[in-house]
Coordinates of C-alpha atoms and ligand atoms in Angstrom, one line a residue:
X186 CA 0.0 0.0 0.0
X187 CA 2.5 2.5 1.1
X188 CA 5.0 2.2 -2.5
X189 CA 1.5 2.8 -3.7
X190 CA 1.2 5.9 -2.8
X191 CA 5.0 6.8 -2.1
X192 CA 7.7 6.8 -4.8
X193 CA 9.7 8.4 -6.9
X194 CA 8.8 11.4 -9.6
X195 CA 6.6 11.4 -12.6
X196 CA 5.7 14.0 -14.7
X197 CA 2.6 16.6 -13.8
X198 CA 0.7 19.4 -15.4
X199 CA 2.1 22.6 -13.9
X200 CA -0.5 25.1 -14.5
X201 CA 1.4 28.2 -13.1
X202 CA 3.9 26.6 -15.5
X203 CA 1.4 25.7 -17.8
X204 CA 3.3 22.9 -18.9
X205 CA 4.2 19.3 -17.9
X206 CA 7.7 18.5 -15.7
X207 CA 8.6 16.3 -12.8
X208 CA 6.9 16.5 -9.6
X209 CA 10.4 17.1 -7.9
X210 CA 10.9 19.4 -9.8
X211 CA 7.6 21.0 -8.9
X212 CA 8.5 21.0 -4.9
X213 CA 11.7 22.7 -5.6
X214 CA 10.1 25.0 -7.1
X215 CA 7.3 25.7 -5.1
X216 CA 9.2 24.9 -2.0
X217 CA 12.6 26.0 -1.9
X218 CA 14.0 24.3 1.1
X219 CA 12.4 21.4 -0.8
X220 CA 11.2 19.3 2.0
X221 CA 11.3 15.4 2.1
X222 CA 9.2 15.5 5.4
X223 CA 5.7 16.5 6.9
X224 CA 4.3 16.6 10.3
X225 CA 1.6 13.9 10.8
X226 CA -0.1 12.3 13.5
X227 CA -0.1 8.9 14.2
X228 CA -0.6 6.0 16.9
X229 CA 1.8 3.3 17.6
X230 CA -0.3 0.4 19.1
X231 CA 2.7 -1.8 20.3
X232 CA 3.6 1.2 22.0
X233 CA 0.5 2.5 23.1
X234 CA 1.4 5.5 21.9
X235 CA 0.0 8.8 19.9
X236 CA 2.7 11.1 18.5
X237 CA 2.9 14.8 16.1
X238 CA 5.5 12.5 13.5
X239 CA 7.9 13.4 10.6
X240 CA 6.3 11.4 8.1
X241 CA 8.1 11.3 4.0
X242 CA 5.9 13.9 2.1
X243 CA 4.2 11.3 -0.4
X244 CA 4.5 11.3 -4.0
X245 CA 2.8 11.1 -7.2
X246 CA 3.8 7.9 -9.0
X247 CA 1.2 7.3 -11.4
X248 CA -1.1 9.5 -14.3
X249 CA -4.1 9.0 -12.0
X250 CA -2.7 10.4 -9.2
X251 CA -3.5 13.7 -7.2
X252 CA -1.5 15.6 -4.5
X253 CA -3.4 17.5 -1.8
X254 CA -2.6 20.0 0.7
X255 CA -4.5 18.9 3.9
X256 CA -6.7 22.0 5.0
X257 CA -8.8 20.3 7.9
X258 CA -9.3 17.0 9.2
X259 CA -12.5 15.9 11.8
X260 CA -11.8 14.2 15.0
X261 CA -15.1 11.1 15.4
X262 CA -15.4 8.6 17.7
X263 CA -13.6 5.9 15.5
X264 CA -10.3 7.7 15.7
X265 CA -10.8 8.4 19.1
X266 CA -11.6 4.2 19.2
X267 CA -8.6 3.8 17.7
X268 CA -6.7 6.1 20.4
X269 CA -8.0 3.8 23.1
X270 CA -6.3 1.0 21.0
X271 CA -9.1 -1.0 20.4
X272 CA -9.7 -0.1 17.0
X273 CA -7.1 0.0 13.9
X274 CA -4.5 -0.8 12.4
X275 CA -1.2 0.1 10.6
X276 CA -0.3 -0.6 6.9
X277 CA 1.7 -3.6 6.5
X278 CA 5.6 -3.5 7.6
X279 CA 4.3 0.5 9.3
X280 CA 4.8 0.5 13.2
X281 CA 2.2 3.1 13.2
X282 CA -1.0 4.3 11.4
X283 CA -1.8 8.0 10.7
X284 CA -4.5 8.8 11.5
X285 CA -7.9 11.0 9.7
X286 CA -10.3 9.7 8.0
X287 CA -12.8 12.9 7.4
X288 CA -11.2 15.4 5.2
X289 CA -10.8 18.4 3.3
X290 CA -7.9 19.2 1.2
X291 CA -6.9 21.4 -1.4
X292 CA -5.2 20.2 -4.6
X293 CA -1.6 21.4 -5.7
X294 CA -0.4 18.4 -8.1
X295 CA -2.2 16.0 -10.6
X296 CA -0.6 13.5 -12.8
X297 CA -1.0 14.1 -16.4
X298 CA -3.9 11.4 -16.7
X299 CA -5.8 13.7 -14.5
X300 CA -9.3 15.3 -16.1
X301 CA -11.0 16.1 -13.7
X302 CA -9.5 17.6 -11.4
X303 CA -7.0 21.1 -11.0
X304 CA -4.7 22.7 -8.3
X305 CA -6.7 24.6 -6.4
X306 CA -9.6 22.7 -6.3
X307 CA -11.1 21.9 -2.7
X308 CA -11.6 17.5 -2.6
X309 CA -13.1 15.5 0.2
X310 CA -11.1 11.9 -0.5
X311 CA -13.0 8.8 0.2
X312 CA -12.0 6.5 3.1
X313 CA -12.4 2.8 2.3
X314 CA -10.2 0.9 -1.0
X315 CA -11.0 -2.8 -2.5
X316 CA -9.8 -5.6 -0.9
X317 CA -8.5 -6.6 -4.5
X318 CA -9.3 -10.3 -4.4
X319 CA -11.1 -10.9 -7.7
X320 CA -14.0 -13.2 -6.5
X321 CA -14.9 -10.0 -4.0
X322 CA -17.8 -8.4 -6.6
X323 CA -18.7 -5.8 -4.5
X324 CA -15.0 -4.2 -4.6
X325 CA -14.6 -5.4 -8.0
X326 CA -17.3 -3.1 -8.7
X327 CA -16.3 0.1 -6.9
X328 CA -18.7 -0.9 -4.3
X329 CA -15.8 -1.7 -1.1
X330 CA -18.3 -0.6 0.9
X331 CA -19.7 -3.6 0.5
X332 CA -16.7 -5.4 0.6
X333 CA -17.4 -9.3 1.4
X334 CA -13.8 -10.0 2.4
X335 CA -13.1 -8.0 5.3
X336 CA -10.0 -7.6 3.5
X337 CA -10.5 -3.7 2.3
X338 CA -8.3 -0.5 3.2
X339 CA -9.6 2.2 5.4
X340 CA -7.2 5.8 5.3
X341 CA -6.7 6.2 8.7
X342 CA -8.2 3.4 10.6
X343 CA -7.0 0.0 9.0
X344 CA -3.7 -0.8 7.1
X345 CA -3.7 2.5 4.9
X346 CA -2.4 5.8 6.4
X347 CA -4.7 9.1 6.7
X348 CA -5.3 12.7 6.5
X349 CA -4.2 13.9 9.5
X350 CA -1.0 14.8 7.9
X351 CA -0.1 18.0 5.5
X352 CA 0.0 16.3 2.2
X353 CA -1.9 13.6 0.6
X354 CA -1.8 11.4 -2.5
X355 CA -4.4 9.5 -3.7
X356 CA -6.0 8.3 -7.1
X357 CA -8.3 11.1 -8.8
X358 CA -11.5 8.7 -9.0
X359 CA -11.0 8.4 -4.7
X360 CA -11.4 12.5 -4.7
X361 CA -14.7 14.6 -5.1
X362 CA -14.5 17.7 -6.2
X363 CA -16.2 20.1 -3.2
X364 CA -17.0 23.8 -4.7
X365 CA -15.5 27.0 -2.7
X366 CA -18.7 27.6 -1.3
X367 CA -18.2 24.8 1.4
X368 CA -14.7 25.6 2.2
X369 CA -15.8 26.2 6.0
X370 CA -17.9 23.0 6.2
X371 CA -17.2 20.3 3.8
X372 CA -15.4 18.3 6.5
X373 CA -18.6 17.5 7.2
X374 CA -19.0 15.3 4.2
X375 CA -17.7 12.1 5.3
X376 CA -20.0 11.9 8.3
X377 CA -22.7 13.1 6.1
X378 CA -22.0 10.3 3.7
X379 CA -23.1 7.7 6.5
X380 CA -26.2 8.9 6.3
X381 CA -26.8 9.2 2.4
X382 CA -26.1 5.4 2.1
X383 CA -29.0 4.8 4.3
X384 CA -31.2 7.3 3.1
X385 CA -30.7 5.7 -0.3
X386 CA -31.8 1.9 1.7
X387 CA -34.1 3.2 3.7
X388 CA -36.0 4.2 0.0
X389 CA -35.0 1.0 -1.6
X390 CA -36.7 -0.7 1.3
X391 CA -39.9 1.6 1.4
X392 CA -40.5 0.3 -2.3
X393 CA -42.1 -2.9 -1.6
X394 CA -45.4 -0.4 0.0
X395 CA -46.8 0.3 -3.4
X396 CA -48.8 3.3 -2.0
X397 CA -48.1 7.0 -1.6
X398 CA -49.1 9.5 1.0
X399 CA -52.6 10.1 1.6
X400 CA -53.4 13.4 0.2
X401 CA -49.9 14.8 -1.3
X402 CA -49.7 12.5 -4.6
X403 CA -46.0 12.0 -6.4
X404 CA -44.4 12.3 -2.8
X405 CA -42.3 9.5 -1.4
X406 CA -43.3 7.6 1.8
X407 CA -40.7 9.8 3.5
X408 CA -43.3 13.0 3.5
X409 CA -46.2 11.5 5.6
X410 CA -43.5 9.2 7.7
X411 CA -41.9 9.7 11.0
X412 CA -38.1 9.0 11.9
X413 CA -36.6 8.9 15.0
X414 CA -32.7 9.4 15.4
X415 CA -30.8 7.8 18.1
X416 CA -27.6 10.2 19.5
X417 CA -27.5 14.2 18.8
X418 CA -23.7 13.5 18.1
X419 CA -22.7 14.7 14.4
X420 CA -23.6 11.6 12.7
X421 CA -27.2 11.9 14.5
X422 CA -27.5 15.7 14.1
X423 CA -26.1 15.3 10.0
X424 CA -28.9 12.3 9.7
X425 CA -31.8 14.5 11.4
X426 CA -30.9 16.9 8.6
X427 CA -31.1 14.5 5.5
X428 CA -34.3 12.8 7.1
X429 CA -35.9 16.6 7.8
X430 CA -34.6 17.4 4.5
X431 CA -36.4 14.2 2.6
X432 CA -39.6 15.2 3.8
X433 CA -39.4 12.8 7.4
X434 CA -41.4 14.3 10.9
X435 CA -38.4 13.5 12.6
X436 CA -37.6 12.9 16.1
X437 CA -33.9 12.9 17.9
X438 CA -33.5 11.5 21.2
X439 CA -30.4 11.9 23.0
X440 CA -29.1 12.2 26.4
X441 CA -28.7 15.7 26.8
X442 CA -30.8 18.0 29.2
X443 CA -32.9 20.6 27.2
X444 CA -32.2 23.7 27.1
X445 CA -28.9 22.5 25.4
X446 CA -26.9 24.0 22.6
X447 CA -27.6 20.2 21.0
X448 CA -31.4 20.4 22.0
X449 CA -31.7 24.2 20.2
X450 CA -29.7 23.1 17.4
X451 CA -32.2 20.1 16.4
X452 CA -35.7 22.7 16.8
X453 CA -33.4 25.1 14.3
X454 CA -33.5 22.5 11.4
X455 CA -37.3 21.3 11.9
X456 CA -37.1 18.4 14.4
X457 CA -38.2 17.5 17.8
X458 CA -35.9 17.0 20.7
X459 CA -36.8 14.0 22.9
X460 CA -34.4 14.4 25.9
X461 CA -33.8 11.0 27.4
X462 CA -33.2 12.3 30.9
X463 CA -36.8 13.2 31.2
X464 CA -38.6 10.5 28.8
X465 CA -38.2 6.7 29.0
X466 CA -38.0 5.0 25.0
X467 CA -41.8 3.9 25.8
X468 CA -42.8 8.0 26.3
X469 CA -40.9 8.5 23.5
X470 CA -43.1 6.1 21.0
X471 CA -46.0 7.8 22.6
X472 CA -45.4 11.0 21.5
X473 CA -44.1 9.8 18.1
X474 CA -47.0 7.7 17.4
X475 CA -46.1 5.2 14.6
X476 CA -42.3 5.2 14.3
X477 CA -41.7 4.3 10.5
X478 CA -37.5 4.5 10.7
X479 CA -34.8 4.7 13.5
X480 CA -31.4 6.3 12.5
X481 CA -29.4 4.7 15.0
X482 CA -26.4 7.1 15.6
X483 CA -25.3 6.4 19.0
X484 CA -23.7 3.0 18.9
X485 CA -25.4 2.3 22.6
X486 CA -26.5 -0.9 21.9
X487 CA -29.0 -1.5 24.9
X488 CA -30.9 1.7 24.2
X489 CA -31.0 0.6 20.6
X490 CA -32.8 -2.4 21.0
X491 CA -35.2 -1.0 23.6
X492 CA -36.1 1.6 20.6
X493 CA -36.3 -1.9 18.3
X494 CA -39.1 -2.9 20.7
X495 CA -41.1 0.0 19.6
X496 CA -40.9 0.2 15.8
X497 CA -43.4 0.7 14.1
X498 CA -45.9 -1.7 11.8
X499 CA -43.5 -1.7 8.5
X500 CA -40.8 -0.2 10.4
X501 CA -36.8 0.1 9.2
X502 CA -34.7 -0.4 12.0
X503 CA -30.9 1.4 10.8
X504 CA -27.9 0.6 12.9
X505 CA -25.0 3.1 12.0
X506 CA -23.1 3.0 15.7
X507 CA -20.1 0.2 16.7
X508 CA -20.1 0.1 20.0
X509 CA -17.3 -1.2 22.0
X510 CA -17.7 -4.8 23.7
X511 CA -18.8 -4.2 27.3
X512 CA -20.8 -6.9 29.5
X513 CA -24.0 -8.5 27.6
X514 CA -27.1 -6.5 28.0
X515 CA -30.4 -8.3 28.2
X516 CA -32.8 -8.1 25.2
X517 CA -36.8 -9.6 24.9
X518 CA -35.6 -11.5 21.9
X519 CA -38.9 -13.3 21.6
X520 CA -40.7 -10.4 21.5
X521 CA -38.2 -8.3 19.1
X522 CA -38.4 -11.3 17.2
X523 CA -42.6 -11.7 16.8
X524 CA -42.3 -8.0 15.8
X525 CA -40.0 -8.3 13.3
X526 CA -42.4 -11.0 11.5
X527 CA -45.5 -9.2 12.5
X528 CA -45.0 -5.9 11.5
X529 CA -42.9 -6.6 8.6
X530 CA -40.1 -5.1 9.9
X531 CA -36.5 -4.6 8.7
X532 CA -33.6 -3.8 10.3
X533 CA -30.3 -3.3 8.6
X534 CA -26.9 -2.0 9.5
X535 CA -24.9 0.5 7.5
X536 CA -21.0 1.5 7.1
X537 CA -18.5 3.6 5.4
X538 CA -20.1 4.9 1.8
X539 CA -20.0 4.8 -2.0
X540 CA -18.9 7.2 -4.5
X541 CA -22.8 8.5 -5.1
X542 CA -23.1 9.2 -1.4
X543 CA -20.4 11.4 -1.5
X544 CA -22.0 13.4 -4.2
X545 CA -25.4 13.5 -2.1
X546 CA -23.7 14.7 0.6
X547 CA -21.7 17.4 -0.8
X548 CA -25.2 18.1 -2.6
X549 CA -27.0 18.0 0.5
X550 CA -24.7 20.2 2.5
X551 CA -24.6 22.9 0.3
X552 CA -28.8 22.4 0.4
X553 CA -28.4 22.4 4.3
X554 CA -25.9 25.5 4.1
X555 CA -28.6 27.5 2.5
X556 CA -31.6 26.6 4.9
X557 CA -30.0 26.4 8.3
X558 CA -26.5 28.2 7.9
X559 CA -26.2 28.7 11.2
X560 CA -27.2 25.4 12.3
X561 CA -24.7 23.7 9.8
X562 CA -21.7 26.2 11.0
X563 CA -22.5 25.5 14.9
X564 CA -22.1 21.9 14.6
X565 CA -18.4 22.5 14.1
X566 CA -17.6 23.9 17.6
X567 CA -13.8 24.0 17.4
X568 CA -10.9 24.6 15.2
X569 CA -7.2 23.3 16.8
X570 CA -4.1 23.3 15.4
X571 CA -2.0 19.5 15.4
X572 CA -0.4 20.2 18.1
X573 CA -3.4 19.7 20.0
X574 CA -4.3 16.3 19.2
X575 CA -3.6 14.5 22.6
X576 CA -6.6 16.5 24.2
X577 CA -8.7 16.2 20.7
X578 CA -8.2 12.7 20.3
X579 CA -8.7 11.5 23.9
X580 CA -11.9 13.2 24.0
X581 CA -11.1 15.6 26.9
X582 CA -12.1 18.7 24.5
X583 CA -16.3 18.9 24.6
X584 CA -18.3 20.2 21.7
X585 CA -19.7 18.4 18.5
X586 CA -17.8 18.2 16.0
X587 CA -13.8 19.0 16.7
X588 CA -11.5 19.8 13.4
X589 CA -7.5 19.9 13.2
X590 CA -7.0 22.2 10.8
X591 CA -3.5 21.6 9.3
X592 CA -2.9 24.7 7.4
X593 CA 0.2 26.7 8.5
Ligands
BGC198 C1 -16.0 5.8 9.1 C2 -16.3 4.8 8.0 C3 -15.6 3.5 8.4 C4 -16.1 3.0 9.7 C5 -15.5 1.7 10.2 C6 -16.4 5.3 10.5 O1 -16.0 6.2 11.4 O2 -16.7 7.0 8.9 O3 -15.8 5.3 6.8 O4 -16.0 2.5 7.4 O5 -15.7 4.0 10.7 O6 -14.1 1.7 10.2

């Protein structure tokens, strides 16, 4: 993986230049102390360890290739999974894995096979790569979401190094082009991605009730439905906004007192905050009434299954969280179980994302930017710089959503 992405020079478009020549060439140019190394941060496992690193500034090495500039990188609970060292792993032959998965960077190189992309352009990179074994169709098909090996590559979280570093090189078809309109918020696409995926099953699902809404005709199920959303966290708050968005009544319940600034930022986009200090999962159903979707987003599993108990006749059940392993918890499996068959009920899990959700979500967001902009800016609650990563990454700083942001 690493010579994959590290190695020696190749020949780029220069478009100050505005011609082709070697990408050394191009860092002496553009840097004149023409640096072999970067600052990065990483965790060492054996070691139990999480360190700011000199890392070799990567390479293009092929046509298809793009070089970024890292602008900002968002801190979720899998890195911070990771940081515990439960979670992870480094590339192959690598002591230690750097980390980032959520990303925004800026583009200052592309191989000559690049079309699509230009310096200067702001890309969100995807996370997950195939597994490469041929009898895997799913990555055979671009689809290593879906990957049936276990075998896949995830940037920053197992066997491939990630963002949280100041350059990046990647293949063009892993990048998505984000406009300059999102520059302040696009880190927010990967976490919104989550959510598209499901979006997109939760619809594939809803196809087999060939029916629309009573009274508003050519509208999906999603307009006269009702979604709840487990967890006010960012993949909760980002899913409330793509269920309010689609049309949903939707309903987040979380365990935040209200007044909070969670509990204000979920009335600003449309929704209804449920706090569960002050209603049990069964007060909850009874003020949603039918509960046609949970958006799990909290990765609790024992409240999750309590919220299973109360879905809804022809209900879709989404699990999004990974909890860690604690003690078993107990579940009414026969009754989860006569429900299920009953009600018709489905209940799927969903992780990592395709190339189209990436496209919804960069669509989305700037959709969300324009009808709740200060909703969408507060759910990033602080900017660091690397150097503050120990704090970041061991979850000691509060907030929603925490960003390194790696310019200099
Ligand atoms: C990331 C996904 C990844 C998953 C499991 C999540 O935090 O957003 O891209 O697939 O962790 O590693």
């Amino acid at each position: 993986m690493e010579e994959r992405l590290w190695g020696s020079r190749v020949k780029v478009w220069n478009k100050s230049l505005s011609r082709t020549i070697y990408s050394t060439d191009l860092l002496e140019i553009k840097n004149p102390i023409n640096r072999e190394f970067m600052k990065a941060i990483a965790v060492f496992p054996s070691k139990k360890e999480i360190r700011l690193i000199d890392h070799a500034v990567p390479e293009i090495v092929s046509e298809t290739q793009v070089k970024l500039r890292m602008l900002e990188v968002g801190i979720c609970g899998t890195d911070k999974e990771i940081c515990h060292f439960d979670y992870g792993l480094p590339p192959n032959g690598s002591e230690y894995l750097i980390l980032g998965h959520e990303s925004l960077g800026e583009v200052v190189e592309v191989g000559s096979g690049v079309s699509s992309l230009k310096p200067g352009d702001l890309v969100v990179t995807m996370v997950r790569r195939p597994c490469g074994h041929p009898e895997c169709k799913a990555c055979q098909e671009g689809r290593q979401d879906f990957c049936y090996t276990g075998d896949f590559f995830e940037r920053g979280i197992k066997q491939a190094h990630g963002f949280m570093a100041e350059f990046v090189v990647d293949e063009e078809k892993y990048m998505n082009f984000v406009p300059q309109e999102l520059r302040e918020i696009a880190v927010l696409v990967e976490p919104l991605t989550i959510a598209e995926k499901a979006l997109t099953e939760i619809f594939q699902v809803q196809q087999r009730l060939p029916w629309g809404c009573p009274g508003i005709s050519g509208q999906p199920h999603s307009y006269c439905h009702r979604a709840v959303v487990l967890g006010a966290g960012p993949v909760g708050i980002l899913g409330a906004m793509t269920l309010v968005a689609a049309g949903f009544q939707t309903f987040v319940y979380s365990q935040e007192s209200v007044p909070s600034l969670k509990s204000e930022l979920i009335e600003a986009i449309g929704a209804t905050y449920v706090s569960a200090q002050t209603d049990s999962v069964e007060k909850l159903a009874e003020r949603v009434g039918q509960i046609d979707v949970v958006y799990e987003a909290a990765g609790a599993s024992q409240v999750a299954f309590h919220t299973l108990e109360v879905l809804g006749v022809n209900g879709i059940f989404v699990f999004t969280g990974v909890p860690g392993r604690k003690g078993p918890v107990s579940v009414d499996t026969d009754l989860i179980m006569r429900d299920m068959v009953l009600k018709n009920q489905v209940l799927f899990g969903s992780v990592n994302a395709g190339k189209s959700a990436y496209q919804a979500a960069i669509r989305d967001l700037t959709m969300f930017a324009k009808k709740w902009p200060k909703a969408v800016r507060s759910l990033i609650t602080g900017r660091f710089p690397m150097e503050s990563f120990a704090d970041l990454l061991a979850g000691r700083t509060g907030g929603i959503k925490n960003v390194i942001t790696l310019e200099s």
